[in-house]
XYZ file of C-alpha atoms in Angstrom:
519
model
C -59.015 6.011 59.850
C -57.358 5.618 56.412
C -57.290 2.136 54.957
C -54.152 1.227 52.962
C -54.031 -1.889 50.815
C -50.763 -3.122 49.260
C -51.080 -4.132 45.593
C -48.325 -6.537 44.612
C -46.605 -5.996 41.287
C -46.904 -8.588 38.549
C -43.443 -10.144 38.584
C -44.204 -12.117 35.470
C -44.303 -8.965 33.352
C -40.893 -7.552 34.456
C -38.549 -6.479 31.678
C -35.923 -9.077 30.833
C -32.546 -7.496 30.213
C -31.078 -8.776 26.941
C -27.865 -10.717 27.161
C -24.622 -9.131 26.093
C -23.414 -10.629 22.821
C -19.769 -11.527 23.394
C -17.118 -12.661 20.911
C -13.469 -13.567 21.434
C -10.424 -12.943 19.281
C -7.160 -14.883 19.437
C -4.099 -15.219 17.235
C -0.811 -17.075 16.956
C 2.125 -15.673 14.991
C 3.340 -18.870 13.304
C 1.784 -22.093 12.066
C 4.122 -24.392 14.023
C 2.612 -27.351 15.873
C 3.322 -25.776 19.266
C 1.579 -22.549 18.353
C -1.423 -24.353 16.903
C -1.777 -26.272 20.183
C -1.744 -22.882 21.938
C -4.456 -21.661 19.570
C -6.670 -24.659 20.349
C -6.202 -23.988 24.063
C -7.225 -20.343 23.604
C -10.296 -21.323 21.603
C -11.398 -23.796 24.276
C -10.757 -21.282 27.078
C -12.810 -18.469 25.547
C -15.745 -20.653 24.581
C -15.992 -22.025 28.144
C -15.337 -18.618 29.740
C -18.046 -16.783 27.792
C -20.700 -19.489 28.083
C -20.145 -19.656 31.862
C -21.485 -16.114 32.309
C -25.316 -16.156 32.404
C -25.474 -12.511 31.285
C -23.466 -13.205 28.163
C -24.397 -14.806 24.866
C -21.570 -16.539 23.012
C -21.624 -15.319 19.398
C -18.397 -16.772 18.065
C -14.649 -16.996 18.093
C -12.412 -15.254 15.563
C -8.856 -16.498 15.191
C -5.930 -16.078 12.818
C -3.308 -18.786 12.338
C 0.293 -18.164 11.318
C -0.282 -14.464 10.731
C 1.910 -11.611 11.924
C 0.146 -9.072 14.130
C 2.082 -6.061 12.906
C -0.594 -5.003 10.414
C -4.340 -5.518 10.692
C -4.707 -5.755 6.867
C -2.929 -9.133 6.987
C -5.507 -10.743 9.324
C -8.673 -11.848 7.595
C -10.464 -13.032 10.753
C -9.829 -9.741 12.539
C -11.240 -7.866 9.575
C -14.258 -10.214 9.510
C -14.858 -9.535 13.210
C -14.723 -5.771 12.621
C -17.210 -6.207 9.777
C -19.571 -8.138 12.083
C -19.227 -5.339 14.640
C -20.347 -2.841 12.009
C -23.323 -5.132 11.319
C -24.307 -4.887 15.044
C -23.729 -8.597 15.708
C -21.356 -8.077 18.672
C -21.520 -6.020 21.905
C -18.249 -6.993 23.621
C -14.929 -8.463 22.484
C -12.569 -10.392 24.757
C -8.924 -10.922 23.846
C -5.855 -12.128 25.714
C -3.718 -8.995 25.510
C -2.992 -5.858 23.538
C -0.099 -7.592 21.776
C -2.444 -10.367 20.603
C -4.930 -7.793 19.343
C -2.421 -5.469 17.624
C 1.303 -4.808 17.753
C 0.950 -1.533 15.966
C -0.013 1.489 18.098
C -1.813 3.260 15.262
C -3.874 0.197 14.312
C -4.755 -0.531 17.962
C -6.022 2.958 18.751
C -7.785 3.227 15.398
C -9.703 -0.021 15.979
C -10.558 0.853 19.598
C -11.904 4.259 18.600
C -13.880 2.783 15.726
C -15.473 0.176 18.015
C -16.240 2.786 20.697
C -18.079 4.839 18.085
C -20.161 1.723 17.382
C -20.826 1.241 21.109
C -18.690 -1.917 21.245
C -16.076 -2.463 23.957
C -12.943 -4.592 24.269
C -11.638 -6.361 27.367
C -7.910 -7.084 27.422
C -7.401 -9.884 29.963
C -3.674 -9.542 30.653
C -3.744 -5.781 31.170
C -7.212 -5.845 32.840
C -8.370 -2.977 30.611
C -11.992 -2.566 29.564
C -12.482 0.214 27.040
C -16.012 0.765 28.409
C -14.712 2.062 31.749
C -11.474 3.725 30.598
C -11.233 7.411 31.521
C -8.794 8.007 28.661
C -6.780 6.311 25.931
C -3.468 7.241 27.552
C -2.831 3.872 29.230
C -3.907 1.944 26.142
C -1.632 4.111 24.005
C 1.329 3.442 26.290
C 0.679 -0.290 26.482
C 0.085 -0.681 22.755
C 3.305 1.274 22.171
C 5.109 -1.212 24.396
C 3.496 -4.054 22.443
C 4.773 -2.515 19.209
C 8.272 -2.243 20.691
C 8.001 -5.871 21.783
C 6.991 -6.819 18.242
C 10.039 -5.019 16.833
C 12.261 -6.775 19.384
C 10.790 -10.187 18.494
C 11.174 -9.360 14.797
C 14.841 -8.476 15.293
C 15.409 -11.723 17.223
C 13.731 -13.702 14.440
C 15.820 -11.901 11.836
C 18.987 -12.750 13.763
C 17.954 -16.425 13.898
C 17.212 -16.423 10.158
C 20.573 -14.754 9.486
C 22.315 -17.530 11.404
C 20.502 -20.143 9.308
C 21.521 -18.231 6.170
C 25.144 -18.287 7.255
C 25.356 -21.954 8.210
C 23.233 -23.145 5.267
C 20.403 -24.631 7.369
C 17.670 -22.239 6.184
C 14.723 -24.112 4.632
C 12.718 -22.651 1.756
C 9.139 -23.153 2.931
C 7.439 -22.183 -0.347
C 9.594 -23.278 -3.314
C 8.975 -21.859 -6.817
C 6.942 -23.423 -9.622
C 8.621 -26.704 -10.581
C 9.392 -27.782 -7.016
C 7.518 -29.183 -4.024
C 8.414 -28.965 -0.344
C 8.767 -32.477 1.049
C 9.997 -32.743 4.650
C 11.612 -29.328 4.389
C 13.498 -30.172 1.187
C 12.992 -28.826 -2.346
C 12.040 -31.764 -4.584
C 11.430 -31.541 -8.340
C 7.800 -31.757 -9.473
C 8.152 -33.656 -12.808
C 5.068 -32.172 -14.515
C 5.866 -28.598 -13.543
C 9.544 -29.088 -14.373
C 8.587 -29.804 -18.000
C 6.731 -26.476 -18.135
C 9.800 -24.682 -16.746
C 11.984 -26.254 -19.456
C 9.385 -25.264 -22.065
C 9.460 -21.619 -20.875
C 13.243 -21.383 -21.092
C 13.298 -23.075 -24.507
C 10.594 -20.765 -25.944
C 12.389 -17.620 -24.806
C 15.670 -18.904 -26.231
C 13.884 -19.494 -29.551
C 13.025 -15.788 -29.690
C 9.550 -15.562 -28.160
C 8.695 -12.685 -25.852
C 7.554 -13.240 -22.261
C 3.995 -12.064 -22.988
C 3.696 -14.481 -25.931
C 4.902 -17.383 -23.760
C 2.369 -16.414 -21.065
C -0.449 -16.271 -23.634
C 0.507 -19.706 -24.980
C 0.458 -21.279 -21.501
C -2.932 -19.718 -20.774
C -4.327 -21.073 -24.053
C -3.036 -24.536 -23.127
C -4.933 -24.272 -19.823
C -1.837 -24.683 -17.643
C -2.229 -22.902 -14.269
C 0.509 -21.188 -12.263
C 1.594 -22.536 -8.878
C -1.218 -20.588 -7.197
C -3.752 -21.571 -9.837
C -3.839 -18.157 -11.519
C -3.238 -17.043 -15.102
C 0.246 -16.549 -16.505
C 1.543 -13.020 -17.104
C 4.735 -11.623 -18.618
C 5.856 -10.700 -15.098
C 5.380 -14.294 -13.892
C 7.424 -15.607 -16.808
C 10.234 -13.104 -16.152
C 10.239 -14.138 -12.497
C 10.891 -17.752 -13.519
C 13.559 -16.831 -16.060
C 15.486 -14.815 -13.457
C 15.178 -17.331 -10.593
C 18.529 -18.967 -9.965
C 16.882 -21.817 -8.016
C 16.184 -23.621 -11.298
C 19.959 -24.183 -11.633
C 20.103 -25.974 -8.272
C 21.621 -22.971 -6.478
C 19.851 -20.753 -3.961
C 20.473 -17.085 -3.178
C 19.070 -16.249 0.257
C 17.819 -12.858 1.485
C 16.821 -11.489 -1.902
C 14.147 -9.570 0.008
C 13.976 -8.161 3.519
C 11.474 -6.455 5.850
C 12.160 -2.845 6.813
C 11.500 -1.152 10.169
C 7.880 -0.433 9.137
C 7.277 -4.118 8.362
C 7.200 -3.527 4.588
C 8.795 -6.079 2.271
C 11.644 -4.697 0.140
C 13.793 -6.068 -2.677
C 17.402 -6.348 -1.527
C 19.541 -4.284 -3.914
C 22.605 -4.564 -1.688
C 21.255 -2.987 1.495
C 21.616 -6.389 3.214
C 24.005 -9.316 2.768
C 23.026 -12.106 0.390
C 24.047 -15.762 0.723
C 24.673 -18.101 -2.235
C 24.328 -21.832 -1.590
C 25.556 -23.903 -4.518
C 24.068 -27.335 -5.274
C 21.330 -26.667 -2.746
C 18.859 -28.976 -4.528
C 18.285 -30.799 -7.811
C 18.501 -28.554 -10.869
C 15.883 -28.300 -13.631
C 17.860 -25.965 -15.918
C 21.611 -26.026 -16.569
C 23.730 -22.978 -15.759
C 24.517 -22.619 -19.470
C 20.842 -22.363 -20.456
C 20.095 -19.996 -17.567
C 22.956 -17.669 -18.529
C 21.976 -17.791 -22.212
C 18.413 -16.727 -21.362
C 19.711 -13.961 -19.101
C 21.923 -12.672 -21.922
C 18.961 -12.756 -24.345
C 16.735 -10.810 -21.936
C 19.444 -8.228 -21.296
C 19.997 -7.770 -25.029
C 16.260 -7.233 -25.684
C 16.080 -4.772 -22.787
C 19.059 -2.879 -24.178
C 17.471 -2.707 -27.624
C 14.284 -1.306 -26.110
C 16.133 1.154 -23.884
C 15.002 -0.444 -20.621
C 17.305 0.190 -17.683
C 17.332 -2.079 -14.632
C 15.810 -0.692 -11.428
C 14.390 2.288 -13.291
C 10.915 2.973 -14.559
C 10.348 0.509 -17.389
C 9.780 3.212 -19.967
C 12.157 5.806 -18.564
C 14.508 5.856 -21.544
C 12.172 4.567 -24.223
C 9.610 7.086 -25.461
C 8.595 10.593 -24.405
C 4.910 9.678 -24.020
C 5.369 6.367 -22.155
C 3.410 6.342 -18.915
C 2.192 9.916 -19.492
C -0.897 9.418 -21.664
C -4.036 8.927 -19.532
C -7.484 7.820 -20.703
C -10.195 10.243 -19.539
C -12.812 7.479 -19.680
C -11.223 4.796 -17.467
C -8.037 6.382 -16.082
C -5.701 3.765 -17.577
C -2.393 4.611 -19.241
C -1.855 4.229 -22.992
C 0.520 1.691 -24.511
C 2.637 2.179 -27.600
C 1.746 -0.056 -30.557
C 2.761 -0.437 -34.191
C -0.246 -0.291 -36.567
C -0.404 -0.975 -40.290
C -2.371 0.736 -43.016
C -1.810 -1.210 -46.200
C 1.945 -1.355 -46.627
C 2.560 1.665 -44.378
C 3.271 1.228 -40.677
C 2.782 3.927 -38.038
C 3.048 4.333 -34.266
C -0.160 4.541 -32.263
C -1.049 4.821 -28.572
C -3.865 2.658 -27.205
C -5.694 2.562 -23.868
C -4.404 -0.488 -21.953
C -7.869 -1.346 -20.600
C -9.389 -1.076 -24.091
C -6.723 -3.478 -25.366
C -7.468 -5.951 -22.607
C -11.276 -5.720 -22.689
C -13.003 -3.552 -25.287
C -16.309 -3.603 -23.390
C -14.731 -1.950 -20.333
C -13.425 1.114 -22.196
C -14.466 2.446 -25.596
C -11.543 4.864 -26.059
C -9.836 4.167 -29.386
C -6.205 4.649 -30.353
C -4.544 7.928 -31.297
C -1.578 8.369 -33.644
C 1.822 9.304 -32.289
C 2.356 11.882 -35.050
C -1.004 13.543 -34.236
C 0.016 13.977 -30.584
C 3.314 15.565 -31.614
C 1.566 17.922 -34.058
C -0.909 18.943 -31.330
C 1.988 19.612 -28.957
C 3.730 21.843 -31.491
C 0.486 23.796 -31.946
C 0.000 24.150 -28.182
C 3.561 25.398 -27.575
C 3.308 27.917 -30.428
C 0.062 29.264 -28.960
C 1.806 29.714 -25.606
C 4.742 31.504 -27.242
C 2.376 33.796 -29.164
C -0.069 34.483 -26.310
C 2.231 34.293 -23.288
C 1.183 37.736 -22.013
C -2.516 36.850 -22.191
C -2.182 33.346 -20.682
C 0.911 32.952 -18.534
C 1.354 36.363 -16.901
C -2.215 36.516 -15.465
C -1.753 32.938 -14.208
C 1.496 33.906 -12.483
C -0.138 36.923 -10.821
C -3.051 34.789 -9.600
C -0.758 32.111 -8.152
C 1.351 34.702 -6.361
C -1.779 36.129 -4.821
C -2.887 32.698 -3.589
C 0.473 31.870 -2.039
C 1.124 34.967 0.062
C -0.501 36.719 3.024
C -3.613 34.629 3.804
C -1.869 31.273 4.189
C 1.169 32.761 5.912
C -0.910 34.672 8.481
C -3.001 31.565 9.195
C 0.191 29.504 9.738
C 1.483 32.134 12.187
C -1.842 32.075 14.043
C -1.711 28.269 14.308
C 1.856 28.395 15.615
C 0.696 30.701 18.438
C -2.147 28.304 19.277
C 0.261 25.327 19.268
C 2.597 27.199 21.633
C -0.298 28.079 23.970
C -1.476 24.468 23.929
C 2.018 23.260 24.903
C 2.045 25.680 27.851
C -1.330 24.372 29.022
C -0.131 20.770 28.873
C 3.040 21.683 30.773
C 0.931 23.339 33.507
C -1.292 20.248 33.652
C 1.733 17.992 34.229
C 2.973 20.259 37.051
C -0.428 20.197 38.781
C -0.528 16.410 38.477
C 3.007 16.107 39.913
C 2.008 18.203 42.942
C -1.063 16.052 43.554
C -3.626 18.763 42.755
C -5.320 16.660 40.054
C -6.916 13.228 40.111
C -5.374 10.824 37.540
C -8.705 10.401 35.727
C -9.164 14.162 35.380
C -5.544 14.601 34.277
C -5.938 11.920 31.611
C -9.144 13.431 30.282
C -7.800 16.994 30.151
C -4.434 15.905 28.756
C -6.125 13.885 26.002
C -8.308 16.826 25.010
C -5.273 19.100 24.804
C -3.357 16.474 22.810
C -6.227 16.109 20.343
C -6.376 19.906 20.037
C -2.611 20.033 19.395
C -2.861 17.280 16.757
C -5.645 19.231 15.066
C -3.562 22.420 14.983
C -0.530 20.544 13.636
C -2.652 18.875 10.960
C -3.997 22.244 9.799
C -0.508 23.752 9.798
C 0.975 20.889 7.752
C -1.896 21.091 5.249
C -1.346 24.838 4.793
C 2.411 24.405 4.418
C 1.824 21.636 1.862
C -0.609 23.843 -0.057
C 1.749 26.795 0.153
C 4.678 24.731 -1.104
C 2.516 23.412 -3.929
C 1.517 26.905 -4.976
C 5.119 28.124 -4.753
C 6.183 25.159 -6.909
C 3.558 26.136 -9.495
C 4.756 29.748 -9.365
C 8.262 28.529 -10.172
C 7.004 26.340 -13.031
C 5.046 29.252 -14.549
C 8.081 31.521 -14.190
C 10.222 28.942 -16.009
C 7.650 28.663 -18.782
C 7.464 32.455 -19.138
C 11.252 32.674 -19.418
C 11.193 29.994 -22.123
C 8.360 31.575 -24.147
C 9.915 35.047 -23.897
C 13.078 33.824 -25.600
C 11.737 31.037 -27.811
C 10.743 31.265 -31.448
C 7.914 29.347 -33.036
C 8.807 25.626 -33.375
C 8.162 23.505 -36.485
C 8.835 20.019 -35.118
C 8.242 18.109 -31.903
C 10.892 18.650 -29.238
C 11.308 15.883 -26.675
C 13.301 18.222 -24.430
C 10.557 20.894 -24.332
C 7.890 18.246 -23.743
C 9.729 16.712 -20.774
C 10.528 20.137 -19.310
C 6.983 21.504 -19.191
C 4.402 18.713 -19.611
C 3.350 16.477 -16.714
C 0.895 14.248 -18.621
C -1.546 14.031 -21.519
C -5.257 13.372 -21.077
C -7.095 11.800 -24.024
C -10.679 13.072 -24.221
C -11.436 11.520 -27.617
C -9.710 10.506 -30.842
C -9.790 14.150 -31.946
C -9.100 16.018 -28.691
C -6.369 15.746 -26.055
C -5.273 17.914 -23.139
C -1.695 18.741 -22.134
C -1.449 19.009 -18.342
C 1.460 21.370 -17.739
C 3.651 21.183 -14.645
C 2.451 24.660 -13.680
C -1.055 23.264 -13.119
C -3.037 24.314 -16.192
C -4.490 21.994 -18.830
C -4.490 23.155 -22.439
C -6.771 21.297 -24.859
C -5.892 20.765 -28.492
C -7.804 19.221 -31.369
C -5.993 16.754 -33.631
């Protein structure tokens, strides 16, 4: 008879399953006392909740205070958590709801997909959604879309409340400009900073430029309100701020439907409150400075709300350094008693060690342009006509046939999705299978649309270049050799100038070619 003996396993050597590293994320939209109390309650809840699970290891709590959830770039703690996820420090994230995590559908789905690729899951308590067990992103997409709509609704309600405070004069300026402090919701003069404000206005009235005033303040070691260095832009901001006269114009900026901050040029109502607070500068001084700035701008050809150099010089904003990518600035140089115009790399001017590109003379650029245009006029048949033929070849049958093929695939995909919906409505498909198949078809459709848009963009770009070459050919066919620089011809056909060295530059034409010239 067979003898069987049971050999017990060694329980002491069993594999211990590692604990799941769990973090929590919470956020409040404002920094009011009530919201901060809510934040403390959330922090306490998650710490207790995670530590109570024996299979979980508490690895930290990430929280943002007084930050809007509409854009993830505005939340430093969220970004830090995502960075820790990439460093493999977290396995699971717990958060209260989709709206607390993100009120922007694109951001929400982007972050979920990124974390899934890293093998990290998110549990949304309110919606009871765990991305580890989700069959598809459809429900998350719908819910995050609702959260975004809720955010827009809340934003509109907040805007309405702010508008009411604008209208009845009860709006409080939470962060007053340099020269003022916020004490119990009121703007109160800061004596030390007020003296600097008076100094700025007096210096500009005496004839100094904004950059010179900024340089002087930096040399004196006086910081801005945020502790940074002074710039010409900062000085201009102070000189144009009516709050230094004791008045306050409200709603000088607004937030658009995509949550981007815009300057209000009349799109929204503005509200002027006179004698809102104690003045630092009289109205007379403020208006005198404004008149001086407007006069200097007029002399330099600067137009409000337009590109700073739009009406100043042909080359402004168009000369690019090949070494560092910075634009060139116009300067006046002297050689003995003779003065001449030169163009200098802005980075080289600021820090010579960061860019070695030296200045080039304005007259040399113009001479090189004249030479380049004359070469085009002389050799138009050798240069421009072959280019036109090549561009026409690139922009015809291949791209058009591919676009037509994609349109057929997009139409077929739409039919498949329509059939899927009908099968689901009749009960022939399980919801999980429907979601999976529908998502795959949607991703396929998005891919086709992306390819189609890219081809159309490329085709339009090539057609635009064809038109530019045609225009240039028409000009060179009729034009005679030029002897002097023509601003009109330059603006018509040149997109930018690339400086390769002090003796060689390249004219990038609007038709897409770059012609090099030695100076």
